[in-house]
Short mmCIF file of C-alpha atoms and ligand atoms in Angstrom, two decimals:
data_model
loop_
_atom_site.label_atom_id
_atom_site.label_comp_id
_atom_site.label_asym_id
_atom_site.label_seq_id
_atom_site.Cartn_x
_atom_site.Cartn_y
_atom_site.Cartn_z
CA MET A 1 120.43 174.44 58.47
CA ALA A 2 120.20 170.84 57.26
CA VAL A 3 120.06 168.46 60.16
CA GLU A 4 122.14 165.28 60.15
CA ILE A 5 121.70 162.22 62.36
CA HIS A 6 124.58 159.73 62.34
CA LEU A 7 123.83 156.26 63.67
CA ARG A 8 127.09 154.77 64.94
CA ARG A 9 126.63 151.04 64.77
CA HIS A 10 130.16 150.33 66.06
CA ASP A 11 129.45 152.38 69.18
CA ARG A 12 126.91 150.35 71.14
CA ILE A 13 125.68 151.71 74.44
CA GLY A 14 123.85 148.70 75.86
CA GLU A 15 120.51 146.98 75.86
CA ILE A 16 117.50 149.27 76.22
CA ALA A 17 115.76 147.65 79.18
CA PRO A 18 112.13 147.18 78.26
CA GLU A 19 111.40 148.50 81.77
CA LEU A 20 112.32 152.05 80.56
CA TYR A 21 108.79 152.01 79.11
CA GLY A 22 107.26 151.38 82.51
CA HIS A 23 104.28 153.03 84.20
CA PHE A 24 103.09 154.23 87.53
CA ALA A 25 99.52 154.07 88.91
CA GLU A 26 98.69 155.58 92.30
CA HIS A 27 95.54 155.66 94.43
CA LEU A 28 95.13 159.29 93.40
CA GLY A 29 92.28 161.08 91.68
CA ARG A 30 90.76 158.96 88.90
CA CYS A 31 93.87 156.89 88.18
CA ILE A 32 92.80 153.67 89.94
CA TYR A 33 89.20 154.44 90.88
CA GLY A 34 87.32 155.39 87.75
CA GLY A 35 90.24 155.02 85.37
CA VAL A 36 91.18 151.38 85.92
CA TRP A 37 88.78 149.99 88.49
CA VAL A 38 84.99 150.59 88.37
CA GLY A 39 83.91 147.52 90.30
CA ASP A 40 80.24 146.83 89.75
CA ASP A 41 79.54 150.07 87.83
CA ASP A 42 77.95 148.71 84.63
CA ARG A 43 78.23 151.91 82.53
CA VAL A 44 81.34 150.44 80.90
CA SER A 45 82.26 146.83 80.20
CA THR A 46 84.48 145.30 82.79
CA THR A 47 86.40 142.14 83.47
CA ASP A 48 86.35 141.45 87.14
CA GLY A 49 85.84 145.10 87.99
CA ILE A 50 88.60 146.38 85.63
CA ARG A 51 87.58 148.62 82.71
CA GLU A 52 88.01 146.79 79.44
CA ASP A 53 88.46 149.96 77.36
CA THR A 54 91.42 151.11 79.50
CA LEU A 55 92.78 147.56 79.51
CA GLU A 56 92.62 147.21 75.71
CA LEU A 57 94.50 150.50 75.14
CA LEU A 58 97.19 149.57 77.64
CA GLN A 59 97.49 145.97 76.38
CA ASP A 60 98.50 147.38 72.95
CA LEU A 61 101.56 149.07 74.52
CA ASN A 62 103.22 145.90 75.91
CA MET A 63 103.72 147.62 79.24
CA PRO A 64 106.75 145.98 80.90
CA VAL A 65 106.28 147.09 84.50
CA LEU A 66 103.70 148.94 86.62
CA ARG A 67 104.50 150.67 89.89
CA TRP A 68 101.80 150.78 92.58
CA PRO A 69 100.17 151.85 94.98
CA GLY A 70 102.03 155.19 95.18
CA GLY A 71 103.61 157.67 95.32
CA CYS A 72 102.96 159.49 98.57
CA PHE A 73 100.02 157.15 99.08
CA ALA A 74 102.39 154.21 99.53
CA ASP A 75 103.97 155.44 102.72
CA ASP A 76 100.60 155.47 104.50
CA TYR A 77 99.22 152.32 102.91
CA HIS A 78 98.64 149.18 104.92
CA TRP A 79 98.39 146.33 102.44
CA GLU A 80 96.23 144.13 104.71
CA ASP A 81 93.42 146.73 104.44
CA GLY A 82 93.15 145.77 100.75
CA VAL A 83 92.89 141.98 100.83
CA GLY A 84 90.07 139.61 101.62
CA PRO A 85 86.29 139.99 101.20
CA ARG A 86 85.64 143.47 99.84
CA GLU A 87 82.73 144.20 102.16
CA GLU A 88 84.99 143.63 105.16
CA ARG A 89 87.78 145.97 104.09
CA PRO A 90 88.10 149.20 106.06
CA VAL A 91 87.56 152.62 104.52
CA ARG A 92 90.47 154.93 105.40
CA ARG A 93 91.27 158.59 104.75
CA ASN A 94 93.70 159.26 101.97
CA LEU A 95 96.15 161.68 103.55
CA HIS A 96 97.38 163.14 100.29
CA TRP A 97 94.92 162.87 97.48
CA ALA A 98 91.33 163.35 96.50
CA GLN A 99 90.16 160.12 94.86
CA GLY A 100 87.52 158.97 92.40
CA ARG A 101 84.94 161.73 92.78
CA ALA A 102 86.63 165.09 93.25
CA GLU A 103 87.31 166.24 96.80
CA VAL A 104 86.80 162.86 98.47
CA PHE A 105 89.96 162.09 100.40
CA GLN A 106 88.98 158.55 101.20
CA GLU A 107 90.34 155.12 100.32
CA PRO A 108 87.65 152.41 100.03
CA ASN A 109 90.27 149.65 99.65
CA ASP A 110 88.20 148.00 96.92
CA PHE A 111 91.32 147.70 94.82
CA GLY A 112 94.16 145.95 96.63
CA THR A 113 97.02 143.51 96.12
CA ASP A 114 95.02 140.73 94.46
CA GLU A 115 93.18 143.11 92.12
CA PHE A 116 96.47 144.81 91.20
CA VAL A 117 98.14 141.49 90.40
CA ARG A 118 95.13 140.52 88.29
CA LEU A 119 95.50 143.83 86.40
CA CYS A 120 99.19 143.08 85.85
CA ASP A 121 98.39 139.57 84.62
CA ALA A 122 95.87 140.96 82.16
CA LEU A 123 98.45 143.45 80.88
CA GLY A 124 101.33 140.94 80.86
CA THR A 125 103.26 143.37 83.01
CA GLU A 126 105.60 142.95 85.96
CA PRO A 127 104.23 144.35 89.26
CA TYR A 128 106.39 146.83 91.13
CA PHE A 129 105.33 147.44 94.74
CA ALA A 130 106.27 150.52 96.78
CA ALA A 131 106.38 149.39 100.44
CA ASN A 132 105.41 151.56 103.36
CA VAL A 133 108.46 152.91 105.20
CA GLY A 134 106.81 156.14 106.39
CA THR A 135 104.15 154.69 108.74
CA GLY A 136 104.92 151.01 108.29
CA ASP A 137 107.72 148.79 109.54
CA PRO A 138 109.90 145.96 108.19
CA GLN A 139 107.50 143.32 109.58
CA GLU A 140 104.66 144.73 107.50
CA THR A 141 106.77 144.77 104.37
CA LEU A 142 108.09 141.30 104.98
CA ASP A 143 104.52 140.01 105.53
CA TRP A 144 103.51 141.59 102.24
CA ALA A 145 106.36 139.84 100.48
CA GLU A 146 105.40 136.56 102.17
CA TYR A 147 101.74 137.02 101.18
CA CYS A 148 102.73 137.65 97.57
CA ASN A 149 105.66 135.38 96.94
CA TYR A 150 105.90 132.55 99.42
CA ASP A 151 105.38 129.08 98.02
CA GLY A 152 104.80 127.25 101.30
CA ASP A 153 102.04 126.52 103.77
CA THR A 154 102.17 129.58 106.00
CA THR A 155 99.04 131.40 107.04
CA LEU A 156 99.88 134.32 104.79
CA ALA A 157 100.55 132.12 101.79
CA GLU A 158 97.24 130.30 102.37
CA ARG A 159 95.46 133.66 102.59
CA ARG A 160 96.84 134.56 99.16
CA ARG A 161 95.57 131.30 97.76
CA GLU A 162 92.08 131.93 99.22
CA ASN A 163 91.98 135.46 97.83
CA ASP A 164 93.48 134.73 94.44
CA ARG A 165 90.56 134.05 92.14
CA THR A 166 92.59 133.16 89.09
CA GLY A 167 94.84 130.42 90.36
CA THR A 168 97.94 132.29 89.18
CA GLY A 169 99.06 132.78 92.77
CA GLU A 170 99.11 129.08 93.66
CA SER A 171 102.88 129.05 94.12
CA GLY A 172 103.20 132.83 94.61
CA TYR A 173 102.66 135.99 92.58
CA GLY A 174 106.38 136.30 92.01
CA VAL A 175 106.50 140.04 92.59
CA LYS A 176 109.97 141.00 91.44
CA TYR A 177 110.33 144.71 92.12
CA TRP A 178 110.11 146.10 95.65
CA GLY A 179 110.52 149.78 96.30
CA VAL A 180 111.53 150.54 99.90
CA GLY A 181 109.43 153.63 100.47
CA ASN A 182 108.73 156.61 98.26
CA GLU A 183 110.15 160.14 98.46
CA ASN A 184 111.09 159.59 102.10
CA TRP A 185 112.88 162.93 101.93
CA GLY A 186 109.41 164.48 101.48
CA CYS A 187 105.88 163.08 101.83
CA GLY A 188 107.29 159.71 102.94
CA GLY A 189 108.23 160.91 106.39
CA ARG A 190 110.49 163.96 105.74
CA MET A 191 113.50 161.88 106.86
CA SER A 192 117.14 162.79 106.74
CA PRO A 193 119.19 160.65 104.33
CA GLU A 194 120.90 159.07 107.33
CA ARG A 195 117.61 158.14 108.95
CA TYR A 196 116.29 156.73 105.65
CA ALA A 197 119.50 154.72 105.21
CA GLU A 198 118.83 153.03 108.55
CA GLU A 199 115.23 152.30 107.60
CA PHE A 200 116.25 151.07 104.18
CA ARG A 201 118.90 148.81 105.66
CA GLN A 202 116.44 147.15 107.96
CA HIS A 203 113.75 146.64 105.35
CA ALA A 204 116.22 145.48 102.73
CA ASN A 205 117.99 143.16 105.13
CA TYR A 206 114.79 141.20 105.77
CA LEU A 207 113.61 141.32 102.18
CA ARG A 208 116.99 140.00 101.06
CA THR A 209 116.76 137.19 103.57
CA PHE A 210 113.32 136.36 102.21
CA SER A 211 114.65 136.42 98.67
CA GLY A 212 117.52 134.12 99.50
CA SER A 213 115.81 131.49 101.58
CA MET A 214 112.14 131.45 100.77
CA SER A 215 111.50 132.33 97.19
CA ALA A 216 112.84 130.79 94.08
CA ARG A 217 112.41 134.08 92.33
CA ASP A 218 114.75 136.96 93.01
CA MET A 219 113.44 140.28 94.25
CA ASP A 220 114.97 143.54 93.05
CA LEU A 221 115.19 146.23 95.75
CA VAL A 222 114.81 149.89 94.86
CA ALA A 223 116.05 152.64 97.25
CA VAL A 224 114.69 156.17 97.33
CA GLY A 225 117.18 158.60 95.83
CA HIS A 226 116.76 162.24 95.02
CA ILE A 227 117.40 164.93 92.44
CA ASN A 228 119.11 166.76 95.26
CA ASP A 229 122.48 165.12 94.92
CA ASP A 230 123.47 165.63 98.54
CA TRP A 231 120.74 163.14 99.56
CA ASN A 232 122.19 160.39 97.36
CA ARG A 233 125.69 160.81 98.71
CA ARG A 234 124.65 160.97 102.34
CA PHE A 235 122.28 158.02 101.94
CA LEU A 236 124.90 155.81 100.32
CA ASP A 237 127.57 156.84 102.79
CA GLN A 238 125.36 156.04 105.80
CA LEU A 239 124.11 152.81 104.27
CA GLU A 240 127.61 151.47 103.99
CA ARG A 241 128.47 152.28 107.59
CA GLY A 242 128.31 149.19 109.75
CA VAL A 243 127.39 146.79 106.96
CA GLY A 244 130.55 146.89 104.88
CA TRP A 245 130.80 146.24 101.17
CA VAL A 246 129.98 143.19 99.19
CA ASP A 247 130.69 143.21 95.45
CA GLY A 248 131.36 146.90 95.50
CA ALA A 249 128.01 147.82 97.07
CA PRO A 250 126.78 148.32 100.61
CA HIS A 251 126.34 144.70 101.67
CA ASN A 252 124.64 144.05 98.35
CA LEU A 253 121.40 145.46 99.72
CA LEU A 254 120.15 147.46 96.76
CA ASP A 255 119.72 146.92 93.05
CA HIS A 256 118.42 150.28 91.92
CA LEU A 257 118.50 153.89 93.10
CA ALA A 258 115.38 155.90 92.23
CA VAL A 259 114.97 159.54 91.26
CA HIS A 260 111.84 161.50 90.38
CA ARG A 261 111.57 164.41 87.98
CA TYR A 262 108.57 166.59 87.13
CA TYR A 263 108.67 169.76 85.01
CA SER A 264 106.45 172.50 83.55
CA ALA A 265 106.55 175.89 81.86
CA GLY A 266 103.44 178.00 81.36
CA ASP A 267 100.00 176.37 81.54
CA ASP A 268 98.92 173.06 80.10
CA THR A 269 97.34 174.48 76.89
CA ASP A 270 98.24 178.13 77.19
CA PHE A 271 101.93 178.81 76.60
CA ASP A 272 103.95 181.18 74.47
CA ASP A 273 106.95 180.36 72.32
CA GLY A 274 109.42 180.88 75.19
CA GLN A 275 107.46 178.52 77.45
CA TYR A 276 107.22 175.95 74.66
CA TYR A 277 111.02 175.70 74.49
CA LYS A 278 111.41 176.13 78.24
CA LEU A 279 109.36 172.98 78.92
CA LEU A 280 111.58 171.03 76.48
CA ALA A 281 114.70 172.42 78.15
CA ARG A 282 113.42 171.48 81.59
CA SER A 283 112.60 167.96 80.49
CA GLU A 284 116.30 167.51 79.85
CA ARG A 285 116.88 167.77 83.58
CA VAL A 286 115.93 164.12 83.68
CA ALA A 287 119.25 163.36 82.00
CA GLU A 288 121.15 165.52 84.55
CA ASP A 289 119.42 163.68 87.40
CA ILE A 290 120.47 160.30 86.01
CA ASP A 291 124.05 161.50 85.58
CA ASP A 292 124.14 162.90 89.13
CA ALA A 293 122.78 159.68 90.61
CA LYS A 294 125.27 157.65 88.61
CA ALA A 295 128.13 159.89 89.79
CA ALA A 296 127.12 159.28 93.43
CA LEU A 297 126.97 155.52 92.83
CA ASP A 298 130.35 155.54 91.13
CA GLU A 299 131.79 157.25 94.18
CA PHE A 300 130.07 155.25 96.94
CA ALA A 301 129.42 151.87 95.31
CA PRO A 302 132.19 151.81 92.73
CA ARG A 303 132.26 148.25 91.55
CA SER A 304 128.55 147.60 91.77
CA ASP A 305 126.06 147.31 88.97
CA ILE A 306 123.37 149.27 90.80
CA GLY A 307 121.11 150.88 88.23
CA VAL A 308 119.36 154.24 88.25
CA VAL A 309 115.58 154.17 87.95
CA VAL A 310 113.39 157.16 87.24
CA ASP A 311 110.23 155.76 88.77
CA GLU A 312 108.27 158.98 88.42
CA TRP A 313 108.72 161.39 85.55
CA GLY A 314 106.72 163.70 83.38
CA VAL A 315 104.97 167.01 82.96
CA TRP A 316 103.17 168.50 85.96
CA HIS A 317 101.28 171.65 84.91
CA PRO A 318 99.90 174.19 87.40
CA GLN A 319 96.38 173.05 86.44
CA ALA A 320 96.96 169.68 88.13
CA ILE A 321 96.19 170.16 91.80
CA SER A 322 95.28 167.75 94.55
CA GLU A 323 91.62 168.86 94.56
CA ASN A 324 91.13 167.88 90.89
CA GLY A 325 93.03 164.67 91.30
CA LEU A 326 96.10 166.08 89.48
CA GLU A 327 94.27 166.22 86.14
CA GLN A 328 95.54 168.39 83.28
CA ALA A 329 95.13 168.62 79.54
CA ASN A 330 97.62 166.44 77.68
CA THR A 331 99.10 168.17 74.67
CA VAL A 332 101.38 167.57 71.70
CA ARG A 333 104.03 169.67 73.54
CA ASP A 334 103.97 167.25 76.43
CA ALA A 335 104.34 164.31 74.07
CA LEU A 336 107.32 165.95 72.33
CA SER A 337 109.01 166.25 75.71
CA ALA A 338 108.40 162.52 76.33
CA ALA A 339 110.08 161.67 73.01
CA SER A 340 113.26 163.44 73.94
CA VAL A 341 113.26 162.05 77.46
CA PHE A 342 113.28 158.60 75.80
CA ASP A 343 116.21 159.74 73.66
CA ASP A 344 118.03 160.64 76.88
CA PHE A 345 117.17 157.27 78.45
CA HIS A 346 118.49 155.45 75.41
CA GLU A 347 121.70 157.42 75.51
CA ARG A 348 122.11 156.13 79.08
CA ALA A 349 120.87 152.60 78.41
CA ASP A 350 123.88 151.24 80.29
CA VAL A 351 122.85 153.11 83.44
CA VAL A 352 119.04 153.39 83.51
CA THR A 353 117.33 150.17 84.47
CA MET A 354 113.73 151.34 84.73
CA ALA A 355 111.51 154.36 84.25
CA ASN A 356 107.84 154.91 85.11
CA ILE A 357 105.87 157.80 83.64
CA ALA A 358 103.47 159.53 86.03
CA GLN A 359 100.78 158.38 85.75
CA THR A 360 99.06 155.76 83.60
CA VAL A 361 95.43 156.90 83.59
CA ASN A 362 93.82 160.37 84.00
CA VAL A 363 96.53 161.73 86.32
CA LEU A 364 99.37 164.11 85.25
CA GLN A 365 101.03 163.05 81.96
CA CYS A 366 98.72 160.10 81.55
CA LEU A 367 98.59 157.80 78.56
CA VAL A 368 94.90 157.08 78.79
CA GLN A 369 92.01 159.34 79.77
CA THR A 370 88.52 158.19 80.65
CA ASN A 371 84.98 159.47 81.30
CA GLU A 372 81.98 157.45 82.32
CA GLU A 373 81.54 155.96 78.89
CA ALA A 374 84.86 155.78 77.09
CA ALA A 375 88.67 155.66 77.29
CA TRP A 376 91.00 157.31 74.77
CA ALA A 377 94.70 157.72 74.16
CA THR A 378 96.72 160.92 74.75
CA PRO A 379 99.46 162.24 72.49
CA THR A 380 102.01 160.82 74.97
CA TYR A 381 100.43 157.36 74.48
CA GLU A 382 101.20 157.72 70.77
CA VAL A 383 104.85 158.48 71.54
CA PHE A 384 105.11 155.33 73.68
CA ASP A 385 103.55 153.40 70.82
CA LEU A 386 105.93 154.86 68.20
CA TYR A 387 109.00 154.27 70.39
CA ARG A 388 107.96 150.75 71.44
CA PRO A 389 110.22 148.91 68.89
CA HIS A 390 113.27 150.16 70.84
CA MET A 391 112.43 147.94 73.84
CA GLY A 392 115.04 145.24 74.34
CA GLN A 393 117.17 146.40 71.35
CA THR A 394 120.77 147.69 71.60
CA ALA A 395 121.10 151.42 71.88
CA LEU A 396 123.45 152.95 69.31
CA ASP A 397 125.45 156.08 69.84
CA THR A 398 123.49 158.67 67.88
CA VAL A 399 125.16 161.92 66.90
CA VAL A 400 122.86 164.77 65.93
CA GLU A 401 124.15 167.81 64.05
CA THR A 402 121.53 170.45 64.50
CA ASP A 403 121.04 174.07 65.39
CA ALA A 404 119.43 175.00 68.67
CA HIS A 405 117.10 177.44 70.38
CA THR A 406 118.55 179.27 73.36
CA VAL A 407 116.20 179.63 76.33
CA ASP A 408 116.41 180.52 79.97
CA ALA A 409 115.27 177.30 81.66
CA GLY A 410 115.77 178.70 85.18
CA GLY A 411 113.19 179.61 87.74
CA PRO A 412 111.48 177.51 90.40
CA GLY A 413 111.52 173.78 90.04
CA ARG A 414 109.57 171.73 92.49
CA ALA A 415 110.02 172.69 96.14
CA SER A 416 112.20 169.64 96.66
CA GLU A 417 114.71 170.92 94.16
CA GLY A 418 114.83 174.54 95.31
CA GLU A 419 115.07 177.62 93.08
CA ARG A 420 117.33 177.70 90.11
CA GLY A 421 118.60 181.07 88.94
CA ARG A 422 119.09 181.93 85.30
CA ASP A 423 119.88 178.71 83.44
CA GLU A 424 120.81 179.37 79.84
CA HIS A 425 119.98 176.22 77.91
CA GLU A 426 120.33 175.18 74.29
CA VAL A 427 117.36 173.19 73.13
CA ASP A 428 118.47 171.23 70.05
CA TYR A 429 115.84 171.58 67.36
CA VAL A 430 116.21 167.88 66.64
CA SER A 431 116.50 165.16 69.25
CA ALA A 432 117.10 161.54 68.22
CA SER A 433 117.97 158.03 69.27
CA ALA A 434 118.47 154.68 67.55
CA SER A 435 118.74 151.02 68.40
CA GLU A 436 119.66 147.83 66.59
CA GLY A 437 117.80 144.55 66.76
CA GLU A 438 118.08 141.40 64.66
CA GLU A 439 118.83 142.58 61.12
CA SER A 440 117.15 145.94 61.57
CA ILE A 441 117.65 149.38 63.03
CA TYR A 442 114.98 151.57 64.54
CA ALA A 443 115.57 155.35 64.56
CA THR A 444 113.34 157.89 66.16
CA PHE A 445 113.66 161.65 66.15
CA SER A 446 111.59 164.75 66.86
CA ASN A 447 111.68 168.09 65.11
CA ARG A 448 111.00 170.41 68.02
CA ASP A 449 111.13 173.57 65.94
CA ARG A 450 107.72 175.13 66.58
CA ASP A 451 107.66 176.94 63.24
CA ARG A 452 109.61 175.13 60.57
CA ALA A 453 109.69 171.74 58.90
CA ARG A 454 113.19 170.37 58.56
CA ASP A 455 114.94 168.08 56.13
CA VAL A 456 116.61 165.47 58.31
CA ALA A 457 119.37 163.30 56.84
CA VAL A 458 119.92 159.97 58.56
CA THR A 459 123.16 158.10 57.86
CA LEU A 460 124.62 154.77 58.95
CA ASP A 461 127.71 152.84 58.01
CA ALA A 462 125.89 150.01 56.26
CA ASP A 463 123.46 149.75 53.45
CA ALA A 464 119.86 149.40 54.49
CA THR A 465 116.33 149.49 53.16
CA VAL A 466 113.36 151.35 54.54
CA GLU A 467 110.94 148.85 56.02
CA ASP A 468 108.48 151.26 57.63
CA ALA A 469 108.22 154.91 58.57
CA GLY A 470 105.63 156.96 60.45
CA VAL A 471 105.16 160.50 61.74
CA LEU A 472 103.16 161.81 64.67
CA PHE A 473 101.60 165.29 64.96
CA ALA A 474 102.08 166.39 61.36
CA ASN A 475 99.80 169.39 60.79
CA ARG A 476 98.91 169.56 64.46
CA GLU A 477 99.60 172.44 66.86
CA PRO A 478 101.69 171.96 70.03
CA ASP A 479 98.77 173.02 72.22
CA GLU A 480 96.34 170.50 70.73
CA HIS A 481 95.25 167.99 73.28
CA SER A 482 93.34 164.77 73.46
CA THR A 483 89.56 164.64 74.10
CA PRO A 484 87.11 161.78 73.59
CA ASP A 485 86.69 162.99 70.00
CA GLU A 486 90.21 164.25 69.37
CA THR A 487 92.93 161.62 69.20
CA PHE A 488 96.28 161.44 67.41
CA GLU A 489 97.54 158.70 65.17
CA THR A 490 100.74 157.85 63.37
CA GLU A 491 100.67 158.65 59.62
CA GLY A 492 102.92 157.47 56.84
CA VAL A 493 105.90 159.66 55.93
CA ASP A 494 108.12 159.57 52.80
CA VAL A 495 111.71 158.52 53.28
CA GLU A 496 114.03 159.19 50.32
CA LYS A 497 117.06 156.92 49.97
CA THR A 498 119.88 159.23 48.77
CA GLY A 499 122.77 156.72 48.86
CA ASP A 500 124.03 153.60 50.58
CA GLY A 501 122.96 154.01 54.21
CA GLU A 502 121.69 157.54 53.54
CA PHE A 503 118.14 158.66 53.91
CA VAL A 504 116.30 161.98 54.01
CA VAL A 505 112.94 162.72 55.64
CA GLU A 506 111.06 165.99 55.78
CA ALA A 507 109.96 166.22 59.43
CA PRO A 508 107.06 168.67 59.99
CA SER A 509 107.35 171.28 62.74
CA SER A 510 106.70 169.85 66.27
CA SER A 511 106.52 166.25 65.08
CA VAL A 512 108.04 162.86 65.95
CA VAL A 513 109.23 160.36 63.35
CA GLY A 514 110.06 156.64 63.57
CA ILE A 515 111.90 154.76 60.77
CA SER A 516 112.61 151.08 60.64
CA LEU A 517 115.58 150.12 58.44
CA GLY A 518 116.28 146.58 57.31
CA LEU A 519 119.97 145.58 57.27
O1 LIG B 601 102.72 161.54 91.14
C1 LIG B 601 102.23 162.39 92.11
C2 LIG B 601 103.10 162.50 93.36
O2 LIG B 601 104.31 163.10 93.04
C3 LIG B 601 103.51 161.19 93.98
O3 LIG B 601 102.56 160.70 94.85
C4 LIG B 601 104.75 161.60 94.72
O4 LIG B 601 105.66 160.50 94.85
C5 LIG B 601 105.34 162.70 93.90
O5 LIG B 601 105.69 163.77 94.67
#
């Protein structure tokens, strides 16, 4: 069947927040220690302890936002352990994760707030902190905000100025995004939604006061939501009790509601045809999670503009376990799933305000992998790079006429989600999205058919010229994965203009295509 993609310029969804291309870096395995921070280890070049090879790869992606320090780690992290002279910082156990060298569950606190802000400055990215609700309290969170953002003469603000070696923190680091906890329904304290609502309300109340009276720069507050819809409803219901509604939201306390979604099928590099499609089907649960969270917001905060953020998402294969620092091979199949997750985000550009893939370096569906000598890009990195032009453009309704592969996507999800029974799912062979910028349109699509190349016709209701076109993973197998010597790059692809606003591309099996059209 010929596949057709119609780009409907008159049906605009909304601006694609650049923050949808955000990242997440936790004190877990070799993400921070080894992957980003090597301190005085001189086996690789560093700037101020940060690996330059990792930095250069990430700088090329224009990363908009980076979430830190966890994850589960965040709800047992005390930020004051990680500031001041390094030799005086305490070493703590890491309750959840082996770090750096395998099987060492310890946190040296060499990398803390000031190092993280320096990393963000070097990347030109917005920091996003996850505050400790599990073992911390509102005072600790408020102190952290004061340390980071206060432009006055308090002791905490002076401490920042002493510890900030770059001078960028003179008037404050201006940290915009503040997550109030992480997965507090699970590793973050196993709270009920009602209990979390009380905790959130207290933290958010003080952070809001801070934002209003002490800092010129606004802070965005992110609440912990869940893919278990009952949590979202009970949390929002409880949050509203006693505080009332302002502008259609519970006392205007939150800006974003966060959900997390991980998925897998088969092993990282060993999967059959059924598992290939099953993983793609399961990645589409991200879209269901967003829709569920939005439905809860519509019901409980009807006139608000609270956004949904997906601040952890990606593939989590059985090979990634705590003892190996959640490392797994990163394949073309994983990257294909990321492409269609972005298509789903774009389709919901009016709802999703941020997304953060888990995790940036070495862990889970990372973008960069490292060893003691080098850093290299994964196939998922290449998808981020190919999709980058969408950032900040206006998402267009994109109608795809394609055949599909039927697969049973059921079976166990993560424990937090519970078992799913048989779940018949149609995986469209072609997934696509498009956006419009100034005098140009950018269209991306993936041919997820494992066996066949497909002719894909792209149409729009205006004449246009092809400015640029590239394809990823042509002539590669879905189980191919990145190694120091095996990387993946975008190649040129022919686009035939068949009429006014009509183009045809032959998309190889298991490939991703990006086309830029001048208007
Ligand atoms: O990304 C790994 C872990 O997955 C995070 O620490 C936690 O938030 C989630 O369960």
